[in-house]
Amino acid sequence: MKYYSTNGQAPVADLRKAVVKGLAEDRGLYMPEEIHKLPKAFLNDMPQMRFQDIAFNVASAFFGDDVDLDSLQDLVYDTLQFDCPVIRVKDNIYSLELFHGPTLAFKDVGARFMARLLRYFIGKAEGSGANRLVNVLVATSGDTGSAVANGFLGVEGIHVYVLYPKGKVSPIQECQFTTLGKNITAIEVDGVFDDCQALVKSAFMDKELNQHMMLTSANSINVARFLPQAFYYFNAVARLIALGHKPEDIVVCVPSGNFGNICAALFGHAMGMPVKRFIAANNANDIFYNYLQTGKYEPKPSKQTLANAMDVGDPSNFARIINLYSENGRLTPEETHQRITSLISGATYNDEQIREAMRQCYKETGYILDPHGACGYRALQEQLQPGEVGIFCETAHPAKFKEKVDDILGIDVEIPERLAAFMKGEKQSIPMTKDFEDFKAFLMTR
Ligand SMILES: *Cc1c(COP(=O)(O)O)cnc(C)c1O
C-alpha cells in the first residue's frame, strides 16, 4: 500500500516511510491510496469473534500488504492485551470504555500499535545490516506523553524522550512518564508546552543532530497511531449486534479534539463497518461544529475547558476527513460538505453543560463519566432518535481527572491499581532550559 499526502505536493510513501516520518515533506497528512472493503463473511461473523481476531482482520486490510501476516497477528495481539468493553449505561445508550490500557485512556491503543510496528520495521532493517537505535521525540502537555511512553516502554531498539513543561502537567500525568525508567527519558523543560514543541521541531530540522542520531516523532497524526483505533469500533459494533441491535440503528458518538479517533471510525465505515451515522461531540472548542453548520472551516485559538484533552482550535485530522469525503479533491467543497453532514452531526458543550451531564448521568444511572466522555453521553442523550441505539467513547478513566470529577459529583473516585502504582514510583527527569542549544548539546552526548 502506498500513502499520499493530503497536500498533494510530496512523493507517495510506503508504510515504513509514513510511520518513520509521520508527516509528509509538504507538511500534509498521509492517506492510504486504497481503502479495502472487508469481506461480507467477516462482517457477518464479527459478532461471534473475539476482539483480537476482529482487530487482526481490520489490521490486515490496512497493513497486510506491508507486514507479513504472522508478524501482524503478533503485533495486534500484543497491542490489545486489554479489553475495550461495551457497557450499557441506560436504555439505548452504551459506553465504549477505552480506558482499560496502561495509562487509562484510548491513546494507549494507537501508541502501543505504533511502537510495535516501528519495532517490526527496525527488526527488518537490522536483518539487512543497518542497526541503529531509533529515537522518538515527543512533546506533551500531559496525555500524549504518558500514552507514548507506556506504549514504547521496553520496546527494543527504540529510545523515547518525553519533553514536558515544568509544573504544567498534573501530578498523575507526570508520574505516568517520569517513573518508567528503561528506554524512557523524561525531560522537564523550564517553559510552556509550546517551548517543548519548538525544541522537538528544531531537533528534527537540525542537520548535525540528525546525522548523529536517528530521530522520529510519535505524533498523533501518524498513520500507525490513528488507523489502529478502528479496531475497537468494529468490535463495539460486533458486540452491539451480538446483543440483538441492528447495524442500521447504530449511532457512534466520539468526543473529539484533534479528530484522530473519529477519523479512524470513519475509515472503518469506509471499509464497510455497518453503522447508521456518527456524532462528533466537542467541548467549547466548536470549530468542527461550526464547519458542519456553515461549510466554513475557521480555526481559532483553543479555549481551556474541563475536557482539556479536547482543547483544540485547529484539529489536525480535519484535512484527512475532507480528503476522505472529497475523494482526494475530486468533489467540490459543497459536495464534500453535503456528504459529511449526511453522515456526521455535531455537538458543542460548555463546561457547565459538561458538569450537568456528569451529574445527571451519575444521579440517574450511577455511571461515572469523565469530562470528555460526558460530551459524548450528552450528545447521544440529546440527539438519539426513537429506534436508534447509541454508543459513545468513554475516552479516559474518570480517576485520571479525579479532582474535577470528585468536585463535580461530590464523590471520592476510586483510583485503579495501575494508576496508584505509577504514583508510588520514583520520579526521574532531566531538567532542561528552553534554549535549543542546550537540548541539542544533551542529545549529542547520547
Ligand atoms: C486525546 C483525547 C481526546 C481527543 O481525541 P482526538 O483523537 O484528538 O479527537 C478525547 N479524550 C481524551 C481523554 C483524550 O486523551
PDB file of C-alpha atoms in Angstrom, residues 189-301:
ATOM      1  CA  VAL A 189      11.575  21.899  30.288  1.00  0.00           C
ATOM      2  CA  ASP A 190      11.652  25.248  32.043  1.00  0.00           C
ATOM      3  CA  GLY A 191       8.924  26.725  29.837  1.00  0.00           C
ATOM      4  CA  VAL A 192       5.446  26.074  28.479  1.00  0.00           C
ATOM      5  CA  PHE A 193       4.136  23.356  26.143  1.00  0.00           C
ATOM      6  CA  ASP A 194       4.882  25.455  23.052  1.00  0.00           C
ATOM      7  CA  ASP A 195       8.541  25.637  24.097  1.00  0.00           C
ATOM      8  CA  CYS A 196       8.647  21.823  24.289  1.00  0.00           C
ATOM      9  CA  GLN A 197       7.095  21.554  20.860  1.00  0.00           C
ATOM     10  CA  ALA A 198       9.542  24.123  19.463  1.00  0.00           C
ATOM     11  CA  LEU A 199      12.510  22.117  20.838  1.00  0.00           C
ATOM     12  CA  VAL A 200      11.215  18.963  19.139  1.00  0.00           C
ATOM     13  CA  LYS A 201      10.645  20.755  15.844  1.00  0.00           C
ATOM     14  CA  SER A 202      14.108  22.334  15.911  1.00  0.00           C
ATOM     15  CA  ALA A 203      15.645  18.945  16.628  1.00  0.00           C
ATOM     16  CA  PHE A 204      14.001  17.415  13.555  1.00  0.00           C
ATOM     17  CA  MET A 205      15.360  20.247  11.413  1.00  0.00           C
ATOM     18  CA  ASP A 206      18.926  20.195  12.763  1.00  0.00           C
ATOM     19  CA  LYS A 207      21.266  18.549  10.217  1.00  0.00           C
ATOM     20  CA  GLU A 208      24.096  17.748  12.612  1.00  0.00           C
ATOM     21  CA  LEU A 209      21.782  16.172  15.152  1.00  0.00           C
ATOM     22  CA  ASN A 210      20.065  14.055  12.501  1.00  0.00           C
ATOM     23  CA  GLN A 211      23.452  12.775  11.343  1.00  0.00           C
ATOM     24  CA  HIS A 212      24.337  11.925  14.924  1.00  0.00           C
ATOM     25  CA  MET A 213      21.148  10.009  15.718  1.00  0.00           C
ATOM     26  CA  MET A 214      18.017   8.743  14.006  1.00  0.00           C
ATOM     27  CA  LEU A 215      15.059  10.836  15.113  1.00  0.00           C
ATOM     28  CA  THR A 216      11.353  10.222  14.656  1.00  0.00           C
ATOM     29  CA  SER A 217       8.129  11.552  16.115  1.00  0.00           C
ATOM     30  CA  ALA A 218       5.176   9.724  17.624  1.00  0.00           C
ATOM     31  CA  ASN A 219       2.714  12.430  16.753  1.00  0.00           C
ATOM     32  CA  SER A 220      -0.985  11.550  16.798  1.00  0.00           C
ATOM     33  CA  ILE A 221      -1.285  12.191  13.068  1.00  0.00           C
ATOM     34  CA  ASN A 222       0.974   9.188  12.396  1.00  0.00           C
ATOM     35  CA  VAL A 223      -0.925   6.548  10.373  1.00  0.00           C
ATOM     36  CA  ALA A 224       0.341   3.852  12.749  1.00  0.00           C
ATOM     37  CA  ARG A 225      -1.242   5.665  15.678  1.00  0.00           C
ATOM     38  CA  PHE A 226      -4.577   6.690  14.225  1.00  0.00           C
ATOM     39  CA  LEU A 227      -5.635   3.773  11.973  1.00  0.00           C
ATOM     40  CA  PRO A 228      -5.494   1.070  14.718  1.00  0.00           C
ATOM     41  CA  GLN A 229      -8.191   2.984  16.545  1.00  0.00           C
ATOM     42  CA  ALA A 230     -10.615   1.483  14.002  1.00  0.00           C
ATOM     43  CA  PHE A 231     -10.116  -1.892  15.762  1.00  0.00           C
ATOM     44  CA  TYR A 232     -12.311  -1.080  18.722  1.00  0.00           C
ATOM     45  CA  TYR A 233     -15.106   0.419  16.655  1.00  0.00           C
ATOM     46  CA  PHE A 234     -15.549  -2.814  14.689  1.00  0.00           C
ATOM     47  CA  ASN A 235     -15.507  -4.717  17.961  1.00  0.00           C
ATOM     48  CA  ALA A 236     -18.076  -2.373  19.530  1.00  0.00           C
ATOM     49  CA  VAL A 237     -20.429  -2.781  16.572  1.00  0.00           C
ATOM     50  CA  ALA A 238     -19.973  -6.555  16.782  1.00  0.00           C
ATOM     51  CA  ARG A 239     -20.869  -6.510  20.487  1.00  0.00           C
ATOM     52  CA  LEU A 240     -23.991  -4.404  19.866  1.00  0.00           C
ATOM     53  CA  ILE A 241     -25.121  -6.777  17.108  1.00  0.00           C
ATOM     54  CA  ALA A 242     -24.471  -9.718  19.438  1.00  0.00           C
ATOM     55  CA  LEU A 243     -26.765  -8.006  21.948  1.00  0.00           C
ATOM     56  CA  GLY A 244     -29.531  -8.013  19.322  1.00  0.00           C
ATOM     57  CA  HIS A 245     -29.224  -4.493  17.911  1.00  0.00           C
ATOM     58  CA  LYS A 246     -29.455  -3.858  14.181  1.00  0.00           C
ATOM     59  CA  PRO A 247     -26.463  -2.276  12.418  1.00  0.00           C
ATOM     60  CA  GLU A 248     -28.757   0.172  10.606  1.00  0.00           C
ATOM     61  CA  ASP A 249     -29.776   1.644  14.002  1.00  0.00           C
ATOM     62  CA  ILE A 250     -26.282   2.156  15.429  1.00  0.00           C
ATOM     63  CA  VAL A 251     -25.095   5.710  16.115  1.00  0.00           C
ATOM     64  CA  VAL A 252     -21.446   6.150  17.107  1.00  0.00           C
ATOM     65  CA  CYS A 253     -20.586   9.265  19.105  1.00  0.00           C
ATOM     66  CA  VAL A 254     -16.977  10.365  19.589  1.00  0.00           C
ATOM     67  CA  PRO A 255     -15.791  13.151  21.926  1.00  0.00           C
ATOM     68  CA  SER A 256     -13.299  14.873  19.658  1.00  0.00           C
ATOM     69  CA  GLY A 257     -10.326  17.229  19.834  1.00  0.00           C
ATOM     70  CA  ASN A 258      -7.816  16.608  17.063  1.00  0.00           C
ATOM     71  CA  PHE A 259     -10.314  14.250  15.371  1.00  0.00           C
ATOM     72  CA  GLY A 260      -7.935  11.291  15.115  1.00  0.00           C
ATOM     73  CA  ASN A 261     -10.246   8.965  16.994  1.00  0.00           C
ATOM     74  CA  ILE A 262     -13.367   9.752  14.982  1.00  0.00           C
ATOM     75  CA  CYS A 263     -11.324   9.727  11.788  1.00  0.00           C
ATOM     76  CA  ALA A 264     -10.426   6.095  12.482  1.00  0.00           C
ATOM     77  CA  ALA A 265     -14.127   5.325  12.938  1.00  0.00           C
ATOM     78  CA  LEU A 266     -14.864   6.999   9.599  1.00  0.00           C
ATOM     79  CA  PHE A 267     -12.174   4.926   7.879  1.00  0.00           C
ATOM     80  CA  GLY A 268     -13.837   1.890   9.443  1.00  0.00           C
ATOM     81  CA  HIS A 269     -17.130   2.987   7.947  1.00  0.00           C
ATOM     82  CA  ALA A 270     -15.482   3.387   4.545  1.00  0.00           C
ATOM     83  CA  MET A 271     -14.253  -0.224   4.922  1.00  0.00           C
ATOM     84  CA  GLY A 272     -17.804  -1.395   5.395  1.00  0.00           C
ATOM     85  CA  MET A 273     -18.329  -1.188   9.151  1.00  0.00           C
ATOM     86  CA  PRO A 274     -22.113  -1.228   9.444  1.00  0.00           C
ATOM     87  CA  VAL A 275     -23.177   1.930  11.270  1.00  0.00           C
ATOM     88  CA  LYS A 276     -26.046   4.343  10.596  1.00  0.00           C
ATOM     89  CA  ARG A 277     -24.357   7.639  11.442  1.00  0.00           C
ATOM     90  CA  PHE A 278     -21.816   9.440  13.611  1.00  0.00           C
ATOM     91  CA  ILE A 279     -21.807  12.310  16.074  1.00  0.00           C
ATOM     92  CA  ALA A 280     -18.690  14.382  16.774  1.00  0.00           C
ATOM     93  CA  ALA A 281     -19.056  15.858  20.262  1.00  0.00           C
ATOM     94  CA  ASN A 282     -16.987  18.963  21.010  1.00  0.00           C
ATOM     95  CA  ASN A 283     -16.426  20.937  24.174  1.00  0.00           C
ATOM     96  CA  ALA A 284     -16.483  24.732  23.804  1.00  0.00           C
ATOM     97  CA  ASN A 285     -13.895  24.421  21.027  1.00  0.00           C
ATOM     98  CA  ASP A 286     -16.548  24.361  18.326  1.00  0.00           C
ATOM     99  CA  ILE A 287     -14.560  24.625  15.085  1.00  0.00           C
ATOM    100  CA  PHE A 288     -15.834  21.363  13.599  1.00  0.00           C
ATOM    101  CA  TYR A 289     -19.348  22.026  14.855  1.00  0.00           C
ATOM    102  CA  ASN A 290     -19.300  25.354  13.022  1.00  0.00           C
ATOM    103  CA  TYR A 291     -17.973  23.701   9.872  1.00  0.00           C
ATOM    104  CA  LEU A 292     -20.948  21.336   9.880  1.00  0.00           C
ATOM    105  CA  GLN A 293     -23.363  24.260  10.225  1.00  0.00           C
ATOM    106  CA  THR A 294     -21.779  26.634   7.718  1.00  0.00           C
ATOM    107  CA  GLY A 295     -19.422  24.686   5.461  1.00  0.00           C
ATOM    108  CA  LYS A 296     -16.635  27.045   6.514  1.00  0.00           C
ATOM    109  CA  TYR A 297     -13.557  25.915   8.385  1.00  0.00           C
ATOM    110  CA  GLU A 298     -12.348  28.679  10.661  1.00  0.00           C
ATOM    111  CA  PRO A 299      -9.607  27.657  13.097  1.00  0.00           C
ATOM    112  CA  LYS A 300      -9.375  29.672  16.297  1.00  0.00           C
ATOM    113  CA  PRO A 301      -7.020  29.747  19.285  1.00  0.00           C
TER     114      PRO A 301
END
